[in-house]
Coordinates of N, CA, C and O in Angstrom, one line a residue:
X1299 N -111.3 -0.9 58.2 CA -110.2 0.3 57.7 C -110.3 1.4 58.6 O -111.7 1.8 59.1
X1300 N -109.2 2.0 58.7 CA -109.2 3.3 59.5 C -110.3 4.4 59.2 O -110.7 5.2 60.0
X1301 N -110.7 4.3 57.9 CA -111.3 5.6 57.4 C -112.7 5.5 58.0 O -113.4 6.4 58.3
X1302 N -113.2 4.3 58.4 CA -114.5 4.1 59.1 C -114.5 4.8 60.4 O -115.4 5.2 60.9
X1303 N -113.3 5.1 61.2 CA -113.3 5.7 62.4 C -113.4 7.3 62.2 O -113.6 8.0 63.0
X1304 N -113.4 7.7 60.9 CA -113.5 9.1 60.4 C -115.0 9.6 60.1 O -115.2 10.8 59.7
X1305 N -115.9 8.6 60.2 CA -117.3 8.8 59.8 C -117.9 10.2 60.2 O -118.8 10.6 59.5
X1306 N -117.5 10.7 61.4 CA -118.1 12.0 61.6 C -117.4 13.1 61.3 O -117.6 14.4 61.7
X1307 N -116.1 13.1 60.7 CA -115.3 14.1 60.5 C -115.2 14.2 59.0 O -114.4 13.7 58.2
X1308 N -116.3 15.1 58.3 CA -116.5 15.1 57.0 C -115.2 15.8 56.2 O -114.8 15.5 55.3
X1309 N -114.5 16.9 56.8 CA -113.1 17.4 56.3 C -112.2 16.4 56.1 O -111.4 16.3 55.0
X1310 N -111.9 15.4 57.2 CA -111.0 14.5 57.2 C -111.3 13.3 55.9 O -110.5 12.9 55.3
X1311 N -112.6 13.0 55.8 CA -113.2 12.2 54.8 C -112.8 12.7 53.3 O -112.4 12.0 52.5
X1312 N -113.1 13.9 53.3 CA -112.8 14.5 51.9 C -111.3 14.4 51.7 O -111.1 14.1 50.2
X1313 N -110.4 14.8 52.6 CA -109.1 14.7 52.3 C -108.5 13.1 52.1 O -107.8 12.9 51.2
X1314 N -109.2 12.1 52.6 CA -108.8 10.9 52.4 C -109.3 10.4 51.0 O -108.7 9.7 50.5
X1315 N -110.4 11.0 50.6 CA -110.9 10.7 49.2 C -109.9 10.9 48.1 O -109.9 10.8 47.0
X1316 N -109.1 11.9 48.5 CA -107.9 12.4 47.5 C -106.6 11.5 47.5 O -105.8 11.9 46.6
X1317 N -106.5 10.8 48.5 CA -105.3 10.0 48.7 C -105.0 9.1 47.7 O -104.0 8.9 47.2
X1318 N -106.0 8.3 47.4 CA -105.9 7.1 46.3 C -107.2 6.7 45.9 O -108.2 6.9 46.4
X1319 N -107.3 6.1 44.7 CA -108.4 5.6 44.1 C -108.9 4.5 45.1 O -110.1 4.3 45.1
X1320 N -108.1 3.8 45.7 CA -108.6 2.6 46.7 C -109.4 3.4 47.9 O -110.1 2.7 48.6
X1321 N -109.1 4.5 48.3 CA -109.7 5.3 49.4 C -111.0 5.9 49.1 O -111.7 6.3 49.7
X1322 N -110.9 6.2 47.8 CA -112.2 7.0 47.1 C -113.5 6.5 47.5 O -114.3 7.3 48.0
X1323 N -113.6 5.2 47.2 CA -115.0 4.7 47.3 C -115.6 4.6 48.7 O -116.6 5.1 49.0
X1324 N -114.5 4.1 49.7 CA -115.1 4.1 51.1 C -115.4 5.5 51.6 O -116.3 5.7 52.3
X1325 N -114.5 6.3 51.3 CA -114.5 8.0 51.8 C -115.9 8.5 51.3 O -116.4 9.1 52.0
X1326 N -116.0 8.3 49.9 CA -117.2 9.0 49.3 C -118.5 8.2 50.0 O -119.4 8.9 50.3
X1327 N -118.5 6.9 50.3 CA -119.8 6.3 50.9 C -120.0 7.1 52.4 O -121.1 7.1 52.6
X1328 N -119.0 7.0 53.2 CA -119.0 7.6 54.4 C -119.6 8.9 54.6 O -120.4 9.7 55.2
X1329 N -118.8 10.0 53.4 CA -119.2 11.1 53.2 C -120.8 11.5 53.0 O -121.4 12.4 53.5
X1330 N -121.3 10.7 52.1 CA -122.7 11.0 51.7 C -123.7 9.8 52.3 O -124.9 10.2 52.0
X1331 N -123.2 9.0 53.3 CA -124.3 8.3 53.9 C -125.3 9.0 54.5 O -126.5 8.7 54.6
X1332 N -125.0 10.1 55.3 CA -126.0 10.9 56.1 C -126.0 12.3 55.7 O -124.8 12.9 55.7
X1333 N -126.9 12.9 55.2 CA -126.9 14.2 54.6 C -127.9 15.0 55.6 O -128.9 14.8 55.6
X1334 N -127.2 16.0 56.0 CA -128.0 17.1 56.9 C -128.0 18.4 56.1 O -127.0 18.9 56.0
X1335 N -129.3 18.7 55.9 CA -129.6 20.1 55.3 C -130.3 21.0 56.3 O -131.5 20.6 56.7
X1336 N -129.5 22.0 56.4 CA -130.2 22.8 57.4 C -130.7 24.4 57.1 O -131.2 25.2 57.6
X1337 N -130.7 24.4 55.6 CA -131.3 25.9 55.3 C -131.6 25.8 53.8 O -131.3 24.6 53.0
X1338 N -132.3 26.6 53.3 CA -132.6 26.5 51.8 C -131.4 26.4 50.9 O -131.6 25.6 49.8
X1339 N -130.5 27.2 50.9 CA -129.5 27.2 50.2 C -128.7 25.8 50.2 O -128.3 25.3 49.1
X1340 N -128.3 25.1 51.3 CA -127.9 23.7 51.2 C -128.7 22.7 50.5 O -128.3 21.8 49.9
X1341 N -130.0 23.0 50.8 CA -131.0 22.1 50.0 C -130.9 22.2 48.5 O -131.0 21.2 47.7
X1342 N -130.9 23.5 48.2 CA -130.5 23.7 46.7 C -129.6 23.2 46.1 O -129.4 22.6 45.0
X1343 N -128.2 23.5 46.7 CA -126.9 22.8 46.4 C -126.9 21.4 46.5 O -126.4 20.7 45.4
X1344 N -127.7 20.8 47.4 CA -127.6 19.1 47.4 C -128.6 18.7 46.2 O -128.1 17.8 45.5
X1345 N -129.5 19.5 46.1 CA -130.6 19.0 44.7 C -129.7 19.2 43.5 O -129.9 18.2 42.5
X1346 N -128.9 20.1 43.3 CA -128.1 20.3 42.1 C -127.0 19.3 42.2 O -126.7 18.7 40.9
X1347 N -126.5 19.0 43.1 CA -125.3 17.9 43.2 C -126.0 16.7 42.8 O -125.3 15.9 42.0
X1348 N -127.2 16.2 43.2 CA -127.8 14.9 42.7 C -128.0 15.0 41.2 O -127.7 14.0 40.6
X1349 N -128.3 16.1 40.8 CA -128.6 16.3 39.3 C -127.0 16.1 38.6 O -127.1 15.4 37.4
X1350 N -126.0 16.7 39.1 CA -124.9 16.8 38.2 C -124.1 15.5 38.5 O -123.3 15.3 37.6
X1351 N -124.3 14.9 39.6 CA -123.3 13.8 40.1 C -124.3 12.4 40.6 O -124.4 12.3 41.6
X1352 N -125.1 12.1 39.6 CA -126.1 10.9 40.0 C -125.5 9.7 40.5 O -126.2 8.8 41.4
X1353 N -124.2 9.4 40.5 CA -123.4 8.4 41.3 C -123.6 8.5 42.6 O -123.2 7.6 43.3
X1354 N -123.7 9.7 43.2 CA -123.8 10.0 44.6 C -125.2 9.5 45.1 O -125.2 9.1 46.1
X1355 N -126.3 9.6 44.4 CA -127.6 9.1 44.7 C -127.7 7.9 45.5 O -128.3 7.8 46.6
X1356 N -127.1 6.8 45.2 CA -127.2 5.5 45.8 C -126.4 5.5 47.3 O -126.7 4.7 48.1
X1357 N -125.5 6.5 47.3 CA -124.8 6.4 48.7 C -125.5 6.9 49.9 O -125.3 6.7 51.1
X1358 N -126.6 7.8 49.6 CA -127.4 8.5 50.6 C -128.4 7.6 51.3 O -129.2 7.1 50.6
X1359 N -128.2 7.4 52.6 CA -128.9 6.5 53.4 C -129.8 7.1 54.3 O -131.1 6.7 54.6
X1360 N -129.4 8.1 54.9 CA -130.2 8.9 55.9 C -130.3 10.6 55.3 O -129.2 10.9 55.2
X1361 N -131.4 11.0 55.4 CA -131.6 12.5 55.0 C -132.1 13.0 55.9 O -133.4 12.8 56.6
X1362 N -131.4 14.2 56.5 CA -132.1 15.0 57.6 C -132.4 16.4 57.1 O -131.4 17.1 56.7
X1363 N -133.6 16.8 57.2 CA -134.0 18.3 56.8 C -134.4 18.9 58.0 O -135.2 18.6 58.7
X1364 N -133.5 19.9 58.6 CA -133.7 20.5 59.9 C -133.6 22.1 59.7 O -132.4 22.4 59.6
X1365 N -134.6 22.6 60.1 CA -134.2 24.1 60.4 C -133.6 24.3 61.6 O -133.1 23.4 62.3
X1366 N -133.5 25.6 61.9 CA -132.4 25.9 63.2 C -133.4 26.5 64.2 O -134.0 27.6 64.1
X1367 N -133.2 26.0 65.4 CA -133.9 26.6 66.5 C -133.2 27.7 67.2 O -132.1 27.6 67.5
X1368 N -133.8 29.0 67.0 CA -133.0 30.1 67.3 C -133.7 30.7 68.6 O -133.8 31.8 68.8
X1369 N -133.9 29.7 69.5 CA -134.7 30.3 70.8 C -133.8 31.3 71.4 O -134.7 32.3 72.1
X1370 N -132.6 31.2 71.5 CA -131.9 32.4 72.2 C -132.2 33.7 71.6 O -132.0 34.6 72.1
X1371 N -132.4 33.7 70.2 CA -132.5 35.1 69.5 C -134.2 35.3 69.4 O -134.5 36.3 68.8
X1372 N -135.1 34.4 70.0 CA -136.4 34.4 70.0 C -137.2 34.1 68.8 O -138.2 34.9 68.5
X1373 N -136.7 33.1 68.2 CA -137.4 32.6 67.1 C -136.9 31.3 66.4 O -136.0 30.7 67.0
X1374 N -137.5 30.8 65.6 CA -137.1 29.6 64.7 C -136.7 30.1 63.3 O -137.4 30.8 62.6
X1375 N -135.7 29.3 62.8 CA -135.4 29.3 61.5 C -135.7 28.3 60.6 O -135.2 27.2 60.7
X1376 N -137.1 28.3 60.2 CA -137.7 27.2 59.7 C -136.9 26.8 58.3 O -136.5 27.7 57.6
X1377 N -136.9 25.6 58.0 CA -136.4 25.2 56.5 C -137.5 25.1 55.8 O -138.7 24.4 56.0
X1378 N -137.6 26.0 54.7 CA -139.0 26.0 53.9 C -138.6 25.1 52.4 O -137.6 25.2 51.9
X1379 N -139.5 24.2 52.1 CA -139.3 23.4 51.0 C -140.8 23.1 50.6 O -141.8 23.1 51.4
X1380 N -141.0 22.8 49.3 CA -142.2 22.5 48.8 C -142.4 21.0 48.9 O -141.4 20.3 48.9
X1381 N -143.7 20.5 48.9 CA -143.8 19.1 48.8 C -143.4 18.3 47.6 O -142.7 17.2 47.7
X1382 N -143.6 19.0 46.4 CA -143.0 18.5 45.2 C -141.3 18.1 45.2 O -140.8 17.2 44.8
X1383 N -140.8 19.3 45.9 CA -139.2 19.4 45.8 C -138.9 18.1 46.8 O -137.9 17.4 46.5
X1384 N -139.4 18.0 47.9 CA -139.1 16.8 49.0 C -139.4 15.7 48.2 O -138.7 14.7 48.3
X1385 N -140.6 15.6 47.5 CA -140.9 14.2 46.9 C -139.8 13.9 45.8 O -139.2 12.8 45.8
X1386 N -139.4 14.9 45.0 CA -138.5 14.5 43.8 C -137.2 14.1 44.6 O -136.4 13.2 43.9
X1387 N -136.6 14.7 45.7 CA -135.5 14.4 46.2 C -135.5 13.0 46.8 O -134.5 12.2 46.6
X1388 N -136.6 12.6 47.7 CA -136.6 11.4 48.1 C -136.8 10.3 47.1 O -136.0 9.1 47.1
X1389 N -137.6 10.4 45.9 CA -137.7 9.4 44.9 C -136.3 9.1 44.2 O -135.9 8.2 43.8
X1390 N -135.4 10.2 44.1 CA -134.1 10.2 43.5 C -133.0 9.5 44.2 O -131.9 9.2 43.8
X1391 N -133.3 9.0 45.5 CA -132.4 8.5 46.4 C -132.8 7.0 46.8 O -133.5 6.5 47.6
X1392 N -132.3 5.8 45.8 CA -132.7 4.7 45.8 C -132.4 3.9 47.3 O -133.1 3.0 47.5
X1393 N -131.5 4.3 47.8 CA -131.0 3.5 49.1 C -131.5 4.3 50.5 O -131.0 3.8 51.6
X1394 N -132.2 5.2 50.3 CA -132.8 6.0 51.5 C -133.6 5.2 52.3 O -134.5 4.5 52.0
X1395 N -133.1 5.2 53.6 CA -133.9 4.3 54.5 C -134.5 5.1 55.8 O -135.2 4.8 56.4
X1396 N -134.0 6.4 55.9 CA -134.1 7.2 57.0 C -134.5 8.6 56.6 O -133.6 9.2 55.9
X1397 N -135.6 9.2 57.0 CA -135.9 10.6 56.5 C -136.2 11.2 57.9 O -137.3 10.9 58.6
X1398 N -135.7 12.3 58.2 CA -136.0 13.4 59.3 C -136.4 14.6 58.9 O -135.7 15.1 58.2
X1399 N -137.5 14.9 59.3 CA -138.1 16.5 59.1 C -138.1 17.0 60.4 O -139.1 16.7 61.2
X1400 N -137.5 18.1 60.7 CA -137.6 18.6 61.8 C -137.4 20.3 61.6 O -136.6 20.7 61.1
X1401 N -138.5 21.1 62.1 CA -138.6 22.6 61.9 C -138.6 22.7 60.3 O -137.8 23.6 59.8
X1402 N -139.4 22.0 59.8 CA -139.5 22.3 58.2 C -141.0 22.7 58.2 O -142.0 22.3 58.7
X1403 N -141.1 23.6 57.2 CA -142.3 24.2 57.0 C -142.6 24.1 55.3 O -141.7 24.7 54.6
X1404 N -143.6 23.3 55.0 CA -144.0 23.2 53.5 C -144.5 24.3 52.9 O -145.4 25.0 53.7
X1405 N -144.3 24.8 51.9 CA -144.5 26.1 51.3 C -146.2 26.0 50.9 O -146.7 27.2 50.5
X1406 N -146.7 25.1 50.9 CA -148.2 24.8 50.4 C -148.8 23.7 51.1 O -148.0 22.7 51.5
X1407 N -150.0 24.1 51.1 CA -150.8 22.8 51.9 C -151.6 22.0 50.8 O -152.5 21.1 50.9
X1408 N -151.5 22.4 49.3 CA -152.0 21.7 48.3 C -151.4 20.4 48.1 O -150.4 20.2 48.4
X1409 N -152.1 19.4 47.9 CA -152.0 18.1 47.6 C -151.1 18.0 46.2 O -151.6 18.6 45.3
X1410 N -150.1 17.2 46.2 CA -149.2 17.2 45.2 C -149.1 15.8 44.7 O -148.8 14.9 45.3
X1411 N -149.7 15.5 43.4 CA -149.5 14.1 43.1 C -148.1 13.6 42.8 O -147.4 14.2 42.2
X1412 N -147.7 12.6 43.7 CA -146.3 12.1 43.2 C -146.3 10.7 42.5 O -147.1 9.9 43.0
X1413 N -145.8 10.8 41.4 CA -145.5 9.5 40.7 C -144.3 9.0 40.7 O -143.1 9.7 40.8
X1414 N -144.1 7.7 41.3 CA -142.8 7.3 41.6 C -142.5 6.0 40.6 O -143.3 5.3 40.4
X1415 N -141.2 6.0 39.9 CA -141.0 5.1 39.0 C -140.7 3.8 39.6 O -140.7 2.5 39.3
X1416 N -140.2 4.0 41.0 CA -139.8 2.6 41.9 C -140.3 3.1 43.4 O -140.6 4.3 43.8
X1417 N -140.7 2.1 44.1 CA -141.2 2.3 45.4 C -140.3 2.9 46.2 O -139.0 2.7 46.4
X1418 N -140.9 3.5 47.4 CA -139.8 4.2 48.3 C -140.1 3.4 49.5 O -141.1 2.9 49.9
X1419 N -139.0 2.8 50.1 CA -138.9 1.9 51.4 C -138.0 2.7 52.5 O -136.9 2.8 52.4
X1420 N -138.9 3.2 53.5 CA -138.2 3.9 54.6 C -138.5 2.9 55.8 O -139.4 2.5 56.0
X1421 N -137.3 2.7 56.4 CA -137.3 2.2 57.8 C -137.8 3.1 58.8 O -138.4 2.6 59.8
X1422 N -137.3 4.4 58.7 CA -137.8 5.3 59.7 C -138.2 6.9 59.2 O -137.4 7.1 58.1
X1423 N -139.3 7.2 59.5 CA -139.8 8.6 59.2 C -139.9 9.3 60.4 O -140.7 8.9 61.2
X1424 N -139.2 10.4 60.7 CA -139.3 11.1 61.8 C -139.8 12.6 61.6 O -139.0 13.3 60.5
X1425 N -140.7 13.1 62.2 CA -141.3 14.4 61.7 C -141.7 15.1 63.2 O -142.5 14.8 63.8
X1426 N -140.8 16.2 63.3 CA -140.9 17.1 64.7 C -141.2 18.5 64.0 O -140.4 18.9 63.4
X1427 N -142.0 19.0 64.7 CA -142.5 20.6 64.5 C -142.5 20.9 62.9 O -141.7 21.7 62.5
X1428 N -143.1 20.1 62.2 CA -143.5 20.2 60.7 C -144.8 20.9 60.5 O -145.7 20.5 61.1
X1429 N -144.7 21.9 59.6 CA -145.9 22.6 59.4 C -146.3 22.8 57.7 O -145.1 22.7 57.1
X1430 N -147.4 23.1 57.5 CA -147.7 23.4 56.0 C -148.6 24.4 55.9 O -149.5 24.9 56.5
X1431 N -147.9 25.2 55.1 CA -148.6 26.6 54.4 C -148.9 27.8 55.4 O -150.0 28.4 55.4
X1432 N -148.3 27.9 56.4 CA -148.2 29.0 57.3 C -147.5 30.1 57.3 O -146.5 30.0 56.6
X1433 N -148.0 31.2 57.4 CA -147.3 32.5 57.2 C -146.6 33.0 58.6 O -145.9 33.7 58.6
X1434 N -146.9 32.2 59.6 CA -146.3 32.8 60.8 C -144.9 32.2 61.0 O -144.6 31.4 60.3
X1435 N -144.2 32.9 61.7 CA -142.8 32.7 61.9 C -142.7 31.1 62.7 O -141.8 30.4 62.5
X1436 N -143.8 31.1 63.7 CA -143.9 29.8 64.6 C -145.2 29.5 64.4 O -146.0 29.9 65.2
X1437 N -145.8 28.5 63.9 CA -147.0 28.1 63.8 C -147.5 27.5 65.1 O -148.5 27.1 65.3
X1438 N -146.5 27.0 65.8 CA -146.9 26.6 67.3 C -147.0 27.7 68.3 O -147.3 27.3 69.4
X1439 N -146.8 28.9 68.0 CA -147.0 30.0 68.8 C -148.3 30.5 68.9 O -148.9 30.6 67.8
X1440 N -149.0 30.4 70.1 CA -150.4 30.6 70.2 C -150.9 32.1 70.0 O -152.0 32.4 70.3
X1441 N -150.2 32.9 69.6 CA -150.4 34.4 69.5 C -151.9 34.7 68.8 O -152.5 34.3 68.0

């Protein structure tokens, strides 16, 4: 189907989902297959969407949490999230196969017990420049 060729164009996919019921399912599947969250506001909005629209959960296969590298402006825009919030999000996505954390700073170094009603099966886990419980703007900065 030609909708598959729009997999990188979220705006067109959203428009296609409104054309007909026949297009809705495939458009929605492609729209939510990979979710990229780049700041706290997007993370909170996505968490709210998962609560309000649980039918979206099985569509998410790849989850990318990535802060913003602001090297040009002299710093890093860390994406801050608690371990518990990440655990709750991952557990709620039954078809998740890939999780990427880049420029993510966990708000606490405390261990959080995570109970899962179902096992988590990831094919891929990528962690780049991920930190826990630091007050520094850049925990990799040797100042």
